[in-house]
CSV table of C-alpha atoms and ligand atoms in Angstrom, one decimal:
chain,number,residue,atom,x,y,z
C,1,UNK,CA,0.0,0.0,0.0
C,2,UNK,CA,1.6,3.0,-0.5
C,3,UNK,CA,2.1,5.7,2.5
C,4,UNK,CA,-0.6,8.6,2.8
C,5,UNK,CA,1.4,11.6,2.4
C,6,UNK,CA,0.4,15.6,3.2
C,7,UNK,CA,2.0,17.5,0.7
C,8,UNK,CA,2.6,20.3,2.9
C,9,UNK,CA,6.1,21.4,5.3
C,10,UNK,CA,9.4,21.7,4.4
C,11,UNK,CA,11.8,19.9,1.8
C,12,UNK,CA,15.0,19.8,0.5
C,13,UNK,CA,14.9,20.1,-3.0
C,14,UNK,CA,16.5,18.0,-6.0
C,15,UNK,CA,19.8,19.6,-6.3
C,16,UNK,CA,22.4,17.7,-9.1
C,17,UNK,CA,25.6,16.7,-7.4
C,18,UNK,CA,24.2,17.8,-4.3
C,19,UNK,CA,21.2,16.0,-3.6
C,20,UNK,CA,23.1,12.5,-2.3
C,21,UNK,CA,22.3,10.7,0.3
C,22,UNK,CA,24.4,12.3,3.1
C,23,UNK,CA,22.8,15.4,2.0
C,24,UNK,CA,19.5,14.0,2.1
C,25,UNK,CA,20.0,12.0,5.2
C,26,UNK,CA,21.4,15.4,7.5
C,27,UNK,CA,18.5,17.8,6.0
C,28,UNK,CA,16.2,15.2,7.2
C,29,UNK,CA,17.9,14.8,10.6
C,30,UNK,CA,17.2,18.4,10.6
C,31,UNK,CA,13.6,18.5,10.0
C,32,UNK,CA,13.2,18.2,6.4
C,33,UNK,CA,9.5,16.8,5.8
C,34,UNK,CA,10.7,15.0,2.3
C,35,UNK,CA,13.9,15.0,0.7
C,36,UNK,CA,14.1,14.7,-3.1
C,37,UNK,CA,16.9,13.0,-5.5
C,38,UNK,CA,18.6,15.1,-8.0
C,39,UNK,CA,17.3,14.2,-11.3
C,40,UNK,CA,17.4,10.6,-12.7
C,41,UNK,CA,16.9,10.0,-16.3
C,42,UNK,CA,13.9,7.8,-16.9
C,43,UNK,CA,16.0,5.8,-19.9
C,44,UNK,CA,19.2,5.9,-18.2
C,45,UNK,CA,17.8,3.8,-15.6
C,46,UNK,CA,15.5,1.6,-18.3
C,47,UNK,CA,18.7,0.8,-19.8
C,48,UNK,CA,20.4,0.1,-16.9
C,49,UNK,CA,23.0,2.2,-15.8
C,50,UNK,CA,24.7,1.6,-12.8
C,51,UNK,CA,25.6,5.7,-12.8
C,52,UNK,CA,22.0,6.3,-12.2
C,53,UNK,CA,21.3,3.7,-9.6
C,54,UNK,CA,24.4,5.1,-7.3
C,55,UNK,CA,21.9,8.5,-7.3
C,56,UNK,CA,19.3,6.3,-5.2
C,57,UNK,CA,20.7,5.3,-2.3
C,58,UNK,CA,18.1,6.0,1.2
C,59,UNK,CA,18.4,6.0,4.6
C,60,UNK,CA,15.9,5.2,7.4
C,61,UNK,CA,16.2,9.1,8.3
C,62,UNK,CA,14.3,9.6,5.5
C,63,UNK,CA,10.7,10.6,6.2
C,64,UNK,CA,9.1,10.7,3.0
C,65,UNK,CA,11.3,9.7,0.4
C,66,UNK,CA,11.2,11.2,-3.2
C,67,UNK,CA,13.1,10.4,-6.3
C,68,UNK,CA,12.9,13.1,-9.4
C,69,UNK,CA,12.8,11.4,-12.4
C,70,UNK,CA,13.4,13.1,-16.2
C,71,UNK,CA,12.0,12.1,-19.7
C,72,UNK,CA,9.3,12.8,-22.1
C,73,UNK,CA,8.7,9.6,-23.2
C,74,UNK,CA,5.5,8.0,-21.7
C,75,UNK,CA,6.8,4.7,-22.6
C,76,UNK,CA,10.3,5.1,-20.7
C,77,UNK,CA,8.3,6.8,-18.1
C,78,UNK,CA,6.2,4.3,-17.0
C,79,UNK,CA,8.9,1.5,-17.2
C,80,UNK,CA,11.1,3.7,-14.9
C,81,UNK,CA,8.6,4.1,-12.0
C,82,UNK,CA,7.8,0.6,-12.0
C,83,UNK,CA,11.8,-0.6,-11.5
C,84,UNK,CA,13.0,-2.3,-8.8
C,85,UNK,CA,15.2,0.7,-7.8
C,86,UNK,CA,12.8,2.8,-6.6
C,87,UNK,CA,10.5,0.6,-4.6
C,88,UNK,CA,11.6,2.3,-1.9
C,89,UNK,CA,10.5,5.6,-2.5
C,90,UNK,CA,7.3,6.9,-1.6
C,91,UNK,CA,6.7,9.8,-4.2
C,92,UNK,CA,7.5,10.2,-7.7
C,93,UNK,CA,8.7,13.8,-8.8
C,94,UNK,CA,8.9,14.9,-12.8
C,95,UNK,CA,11.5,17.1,-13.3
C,96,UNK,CA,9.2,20.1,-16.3
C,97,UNK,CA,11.7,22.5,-15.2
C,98,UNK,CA,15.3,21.5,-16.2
C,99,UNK,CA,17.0,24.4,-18.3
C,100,UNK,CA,20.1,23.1,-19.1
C,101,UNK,CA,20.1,23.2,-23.2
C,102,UNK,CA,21.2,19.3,-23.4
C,103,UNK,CA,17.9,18.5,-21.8
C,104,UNK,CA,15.9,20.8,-23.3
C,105,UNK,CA,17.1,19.6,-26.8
C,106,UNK,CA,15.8,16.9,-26.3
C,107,UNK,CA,12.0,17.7,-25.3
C,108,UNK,CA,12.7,17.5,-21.8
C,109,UNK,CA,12.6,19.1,-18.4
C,110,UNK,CA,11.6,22.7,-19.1
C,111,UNK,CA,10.4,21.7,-22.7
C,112,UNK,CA,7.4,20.0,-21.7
C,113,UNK,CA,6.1,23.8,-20.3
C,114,UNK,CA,5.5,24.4,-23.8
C,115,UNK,CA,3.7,21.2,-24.6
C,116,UNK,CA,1.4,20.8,-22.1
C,117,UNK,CA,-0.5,17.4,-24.2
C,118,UNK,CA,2.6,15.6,-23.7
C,119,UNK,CA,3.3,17.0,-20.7
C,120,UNK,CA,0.1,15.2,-19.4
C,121,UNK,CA,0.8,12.1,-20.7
C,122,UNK,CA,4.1,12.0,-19.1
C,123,UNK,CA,2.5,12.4,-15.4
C,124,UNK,CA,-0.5,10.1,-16.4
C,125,UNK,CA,2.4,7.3,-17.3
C,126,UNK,CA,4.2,7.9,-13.9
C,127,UNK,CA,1.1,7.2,-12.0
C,128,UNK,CA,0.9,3.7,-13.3
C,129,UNK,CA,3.3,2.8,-10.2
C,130,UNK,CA,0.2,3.8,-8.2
C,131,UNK,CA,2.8,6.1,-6.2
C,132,UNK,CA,1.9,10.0,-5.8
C,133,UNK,CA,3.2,11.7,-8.6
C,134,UNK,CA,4.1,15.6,-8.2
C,135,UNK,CA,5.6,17.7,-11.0
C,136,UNK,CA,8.3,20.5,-10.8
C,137,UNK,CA,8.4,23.4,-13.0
C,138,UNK,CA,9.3,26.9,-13.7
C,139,UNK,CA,7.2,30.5,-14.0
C,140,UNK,CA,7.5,30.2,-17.7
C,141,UNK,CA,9.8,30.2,-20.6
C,142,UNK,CA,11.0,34.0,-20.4
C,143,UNK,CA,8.5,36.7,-18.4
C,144,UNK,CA,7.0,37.9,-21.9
C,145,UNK,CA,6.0,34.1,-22.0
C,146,UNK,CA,4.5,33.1,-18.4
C,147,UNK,CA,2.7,29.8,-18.8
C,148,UNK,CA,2.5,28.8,-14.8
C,149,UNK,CA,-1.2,29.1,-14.1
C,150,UNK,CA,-2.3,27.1,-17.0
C,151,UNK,CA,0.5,24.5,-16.7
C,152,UNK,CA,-0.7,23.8,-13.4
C,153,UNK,CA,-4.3,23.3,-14.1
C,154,UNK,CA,-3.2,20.6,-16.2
C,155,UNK,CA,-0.9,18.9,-14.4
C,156,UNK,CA,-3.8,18.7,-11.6
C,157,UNK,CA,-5.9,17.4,-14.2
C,158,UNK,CA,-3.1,14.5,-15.2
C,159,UNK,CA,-3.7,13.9,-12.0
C,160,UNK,CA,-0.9,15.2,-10.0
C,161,UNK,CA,-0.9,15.0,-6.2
C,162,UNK,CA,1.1,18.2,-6.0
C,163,UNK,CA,3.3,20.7,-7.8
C,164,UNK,CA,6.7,22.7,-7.2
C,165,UNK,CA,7.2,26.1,-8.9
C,166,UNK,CA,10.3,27.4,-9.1
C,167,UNK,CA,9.9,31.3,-9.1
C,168,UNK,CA,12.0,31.7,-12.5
C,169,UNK,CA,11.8,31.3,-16.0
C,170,UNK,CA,13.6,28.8,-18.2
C,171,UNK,CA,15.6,32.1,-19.6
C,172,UNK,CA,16.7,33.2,-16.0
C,173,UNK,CA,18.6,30.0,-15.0
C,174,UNK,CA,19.6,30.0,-12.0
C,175,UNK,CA,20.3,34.1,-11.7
C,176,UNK,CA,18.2,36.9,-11.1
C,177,UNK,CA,15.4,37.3,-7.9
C,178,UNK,CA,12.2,34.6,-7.6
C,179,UNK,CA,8.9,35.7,-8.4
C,180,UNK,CA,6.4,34.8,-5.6
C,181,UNK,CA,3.9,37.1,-6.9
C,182,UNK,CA,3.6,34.8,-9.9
C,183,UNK,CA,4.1,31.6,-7.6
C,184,UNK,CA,0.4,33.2,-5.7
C,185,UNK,CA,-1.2,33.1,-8.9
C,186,UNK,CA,-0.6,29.7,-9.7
C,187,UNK,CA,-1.7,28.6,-6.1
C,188,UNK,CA,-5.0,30.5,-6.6
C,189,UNK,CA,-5.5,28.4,-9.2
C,190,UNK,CA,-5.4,25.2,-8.6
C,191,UNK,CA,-6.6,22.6,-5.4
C,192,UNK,CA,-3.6,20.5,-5.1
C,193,UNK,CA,-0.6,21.5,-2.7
C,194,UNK,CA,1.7,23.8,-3.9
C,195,UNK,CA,5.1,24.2,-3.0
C,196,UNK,CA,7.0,27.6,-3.3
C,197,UNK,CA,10.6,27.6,-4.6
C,198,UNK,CA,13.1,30.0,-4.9
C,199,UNK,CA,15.1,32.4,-2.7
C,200,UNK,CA,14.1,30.6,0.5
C,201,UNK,CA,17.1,31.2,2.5
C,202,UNK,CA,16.4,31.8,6.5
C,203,UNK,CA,13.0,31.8,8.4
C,204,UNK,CA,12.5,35.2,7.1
C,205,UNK,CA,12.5,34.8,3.7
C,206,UNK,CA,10.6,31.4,4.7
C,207,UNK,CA,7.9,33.2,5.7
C,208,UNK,CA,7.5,35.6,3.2
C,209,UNK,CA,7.4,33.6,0.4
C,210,UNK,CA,4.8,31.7,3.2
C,211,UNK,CA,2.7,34.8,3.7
C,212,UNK,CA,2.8,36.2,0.1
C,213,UNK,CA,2.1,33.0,-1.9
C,214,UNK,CA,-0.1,30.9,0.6
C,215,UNK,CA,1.5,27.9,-0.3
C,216,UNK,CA,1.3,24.8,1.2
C,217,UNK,CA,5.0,23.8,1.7
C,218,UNK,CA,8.3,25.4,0.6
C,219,UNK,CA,10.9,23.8,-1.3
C,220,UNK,CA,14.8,25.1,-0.5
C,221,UNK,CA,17.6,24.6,-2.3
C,222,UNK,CA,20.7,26.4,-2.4
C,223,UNK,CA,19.7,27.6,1.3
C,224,UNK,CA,20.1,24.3,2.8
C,225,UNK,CA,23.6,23.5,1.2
C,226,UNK,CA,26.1,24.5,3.6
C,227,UNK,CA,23.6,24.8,6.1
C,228,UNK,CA,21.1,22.2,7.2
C,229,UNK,CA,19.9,23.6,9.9
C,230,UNK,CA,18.1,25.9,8.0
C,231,UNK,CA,15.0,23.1,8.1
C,232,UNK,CA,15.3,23.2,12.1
C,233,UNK,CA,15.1,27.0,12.2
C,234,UNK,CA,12.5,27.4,9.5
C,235,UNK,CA,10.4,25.4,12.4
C,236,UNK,CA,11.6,26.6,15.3
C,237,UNK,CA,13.2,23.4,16.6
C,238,UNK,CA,16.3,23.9,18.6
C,239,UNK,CA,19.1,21.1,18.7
C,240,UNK,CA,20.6,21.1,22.0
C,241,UNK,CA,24.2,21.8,21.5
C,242,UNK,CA,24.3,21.9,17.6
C,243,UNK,CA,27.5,21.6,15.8
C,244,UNK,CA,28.2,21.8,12.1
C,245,UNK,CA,30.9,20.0,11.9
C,246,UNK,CA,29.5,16.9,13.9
C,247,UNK,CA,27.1,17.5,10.6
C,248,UNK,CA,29.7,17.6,8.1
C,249,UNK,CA,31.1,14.4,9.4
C,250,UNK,CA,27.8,13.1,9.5
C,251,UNK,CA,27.6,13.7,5.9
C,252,UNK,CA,30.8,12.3,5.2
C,253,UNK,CA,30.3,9.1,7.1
C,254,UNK,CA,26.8,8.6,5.4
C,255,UNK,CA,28.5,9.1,2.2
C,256,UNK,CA,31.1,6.5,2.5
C,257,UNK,CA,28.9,3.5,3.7
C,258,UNK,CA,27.0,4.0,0.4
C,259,UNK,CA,29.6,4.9,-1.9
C,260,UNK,CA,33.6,4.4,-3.2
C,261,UNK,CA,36.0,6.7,-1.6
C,262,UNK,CA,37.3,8.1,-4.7
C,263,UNK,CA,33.9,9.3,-5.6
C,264,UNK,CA,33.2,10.5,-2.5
C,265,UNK,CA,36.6,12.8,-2.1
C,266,UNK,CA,35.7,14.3,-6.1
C,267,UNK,CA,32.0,15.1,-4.4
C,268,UNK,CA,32.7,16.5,-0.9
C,269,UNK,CA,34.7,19.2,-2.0
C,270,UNK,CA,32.2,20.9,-3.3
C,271,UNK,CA,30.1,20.7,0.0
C,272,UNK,CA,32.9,21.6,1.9
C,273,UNK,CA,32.9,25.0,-0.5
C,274,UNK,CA,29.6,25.3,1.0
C,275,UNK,CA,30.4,24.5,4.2
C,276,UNK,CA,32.8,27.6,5.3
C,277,UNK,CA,30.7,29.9,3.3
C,278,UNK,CA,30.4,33.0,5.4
C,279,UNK,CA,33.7,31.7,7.9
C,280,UNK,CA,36.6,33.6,8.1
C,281,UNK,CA,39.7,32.0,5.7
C,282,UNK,CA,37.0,30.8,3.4
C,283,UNK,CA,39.5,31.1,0.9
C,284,UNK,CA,42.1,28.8,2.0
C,285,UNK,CA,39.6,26.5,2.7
C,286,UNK,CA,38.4,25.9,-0.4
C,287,UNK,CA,41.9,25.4,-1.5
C,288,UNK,CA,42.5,23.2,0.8
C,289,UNK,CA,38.9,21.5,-0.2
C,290,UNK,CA,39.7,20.9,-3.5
C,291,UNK,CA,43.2,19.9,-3.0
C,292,UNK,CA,41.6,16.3,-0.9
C,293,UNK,CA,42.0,13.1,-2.6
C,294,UNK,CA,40.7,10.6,-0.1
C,295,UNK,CA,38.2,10.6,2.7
C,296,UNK,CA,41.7,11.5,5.0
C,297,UNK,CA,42.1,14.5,3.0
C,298,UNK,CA,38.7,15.8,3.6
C,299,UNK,CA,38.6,14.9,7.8
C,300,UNK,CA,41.8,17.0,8.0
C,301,UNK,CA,40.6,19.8,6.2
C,302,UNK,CA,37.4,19.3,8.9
C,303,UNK,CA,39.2,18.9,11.3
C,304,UNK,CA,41.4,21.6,10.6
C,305,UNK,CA,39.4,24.4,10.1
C,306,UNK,CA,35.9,23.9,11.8
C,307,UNK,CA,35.4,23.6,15.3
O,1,FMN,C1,23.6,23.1,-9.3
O,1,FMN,C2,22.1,23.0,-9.3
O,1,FMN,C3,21.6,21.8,-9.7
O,1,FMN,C4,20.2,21.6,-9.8
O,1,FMN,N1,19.6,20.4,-10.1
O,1,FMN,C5,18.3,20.2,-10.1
O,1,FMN,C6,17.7,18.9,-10.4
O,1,FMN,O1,18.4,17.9,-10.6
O,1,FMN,N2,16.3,18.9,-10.4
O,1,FMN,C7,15.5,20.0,-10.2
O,1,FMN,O2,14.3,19.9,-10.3
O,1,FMN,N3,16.1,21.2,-10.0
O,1,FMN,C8,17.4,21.3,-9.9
O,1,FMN,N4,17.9,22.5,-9.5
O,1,FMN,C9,17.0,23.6,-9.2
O,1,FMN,C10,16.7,23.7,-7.7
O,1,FMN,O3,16.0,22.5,-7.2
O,1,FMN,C11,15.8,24.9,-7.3
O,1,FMN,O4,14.7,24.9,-8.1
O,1,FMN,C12,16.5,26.2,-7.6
O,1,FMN,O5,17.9,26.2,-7.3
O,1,FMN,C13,15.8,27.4,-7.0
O,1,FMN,O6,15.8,27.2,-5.6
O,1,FMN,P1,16.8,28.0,-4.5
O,1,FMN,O7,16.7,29.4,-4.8
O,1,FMN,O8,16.3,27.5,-3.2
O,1,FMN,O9,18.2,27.5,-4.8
O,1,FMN,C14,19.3,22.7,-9.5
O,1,FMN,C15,19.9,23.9,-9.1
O,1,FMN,C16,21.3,24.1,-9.0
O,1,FMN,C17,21.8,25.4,-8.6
């Protein structure tokens, strides 16, 4: 049977080369209500690919576990959700806001805001595992081309259990300021949960986007890299005697029970980066960072700098 799930609190969003398990398993710790994978392509894992499956890996911390999934082919679609490797998940996420030009070549993430038909079709073939299905997406294509409000209708009428909007447009990136005004609008218009995204980066910007789009849940990204505690704030949970680095070696350790060393040293840098933002000699940590080549390198740099 699968779990009954409130679309509604706080999550930690699909972030590529971020999103791992560690990552996943601390901003739950934290008070993450669902934790998301970064994107898996629906074919990659059809075909096989042992890349994609190292993306999965869960933990019991977990409290409602997500995995984001890619395509625009109904067919691969609904194979994907049915594999064995994600059994274990509880909701299925479509990435329909993916910007990078690769994907977008190809008819996928952001693409499918522009064909809305297929776009259905693609949610109506994910629900064949019987799982929730929820579907992330952008404002729009550029702001002369806002296509939000009437994207969302039909994604609820695919039959989506929820939705994610991303306060951008596909033409923005990753750059310029979130649009929560538009976000309000899309809320307005459907029933489903809605999820704000964008720009959420402390408890007040939390409840701003909160109080301005009426959302049901937030979605945060880059605000929870570097700093999971961020979920725990958001709520106003306090950890007794926090510390971020009994975090960051959290995140380290739950890294190397799931994966090879070598690929956790290339990958840990880059949270490390995030890590000392904001701490004084930021700069010669990052060096120091990106200099690691084992799981050795990385605890002296952690040990090193952070206290
Ligand atoms: C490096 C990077 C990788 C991302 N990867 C994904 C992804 O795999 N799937 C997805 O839906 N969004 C992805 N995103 C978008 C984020 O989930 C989020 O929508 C965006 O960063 C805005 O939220 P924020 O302002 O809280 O960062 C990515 C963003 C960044 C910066």
């Amino acid at each position: 049977m699968p779990k009954r799930i409130d679309f509604k609190g706080v999550v930690f969003a699909p972030i590529a080369g971020y999103s791992d398990v560690g990552m996943r398993r601390l901003c739950a710790m934290r008070g993450a209500d669902m934790t998301v994978t970064e994107m898996i392509s629906a074919k990659g894992l059809v075909y096989g690919s042992d890349k994609t499956e190292d993306l999965l890996h869960t933990t019991d911390s977990e409290k409602i576990k997500c995995v984001q999934i890619f395509g625009s082919e109904p067919y691969f679609i609904s194979k994907a959700v049915e594999h064995k490797a994600l059994e274990k998940f509880d909701v299925i996420d479509i990435n329909m806001g993916c910007p990078v030009p690769k994907i977008v070549k190809n008819g996928e993430g952001s693409a499918l805001l522009e064909n809305i038909p297929l776009a259905m079709q693609v949610v109506k073939a994910a629900r064949i595992a019987g799982k929730p299905v929820t579907v992330k997406f952008r404002l729009g294509v550029t702001a002369d081309k806002l296509l939000a409000v009437d994207f969302a209708k039909a994604m609820q009428d695919a039959g989506a259990s929820a939705i994610t909007v991303h306060g951008r447009t596909r033409e923005q990136m990753y750059s310029g300021v979130a649009d929560w005004d538009e976000i309000a609008k899309v809320k307005k218009a459907v029933e489903i949960p809605v999820f704000v995204n964008g720009d959420i980066v402390d408890k007040k910007s939390y409840d701003k986007a909160m109080q301005i789009t009426d959302c049901d849940g937030a979605m945060i990204a880059r605000g929870a890299l570097g700093n999971p505690k961020i979920f725990s704030d958001i709520k106003g949970l306090e950890i007794k005697d926090y510390s971020l680095k009994e975090d960051i070696i959290l995140h380290l350790d739950t890294m190397l029970s799931f994966h090879h060393e070598n690929y956790v040293a290339a990958n840990f840098k880059k949270h490390l980066a995030y890590y000392c933002r904001g701490m004084r000699g930021q700069k010669e940590i990052k060096l120091a960072a990106f200099a690691c080549k084992s799981a050795d390198d990385i605890r002296q740099v952690i040990e090193r700098y952070f206290v």
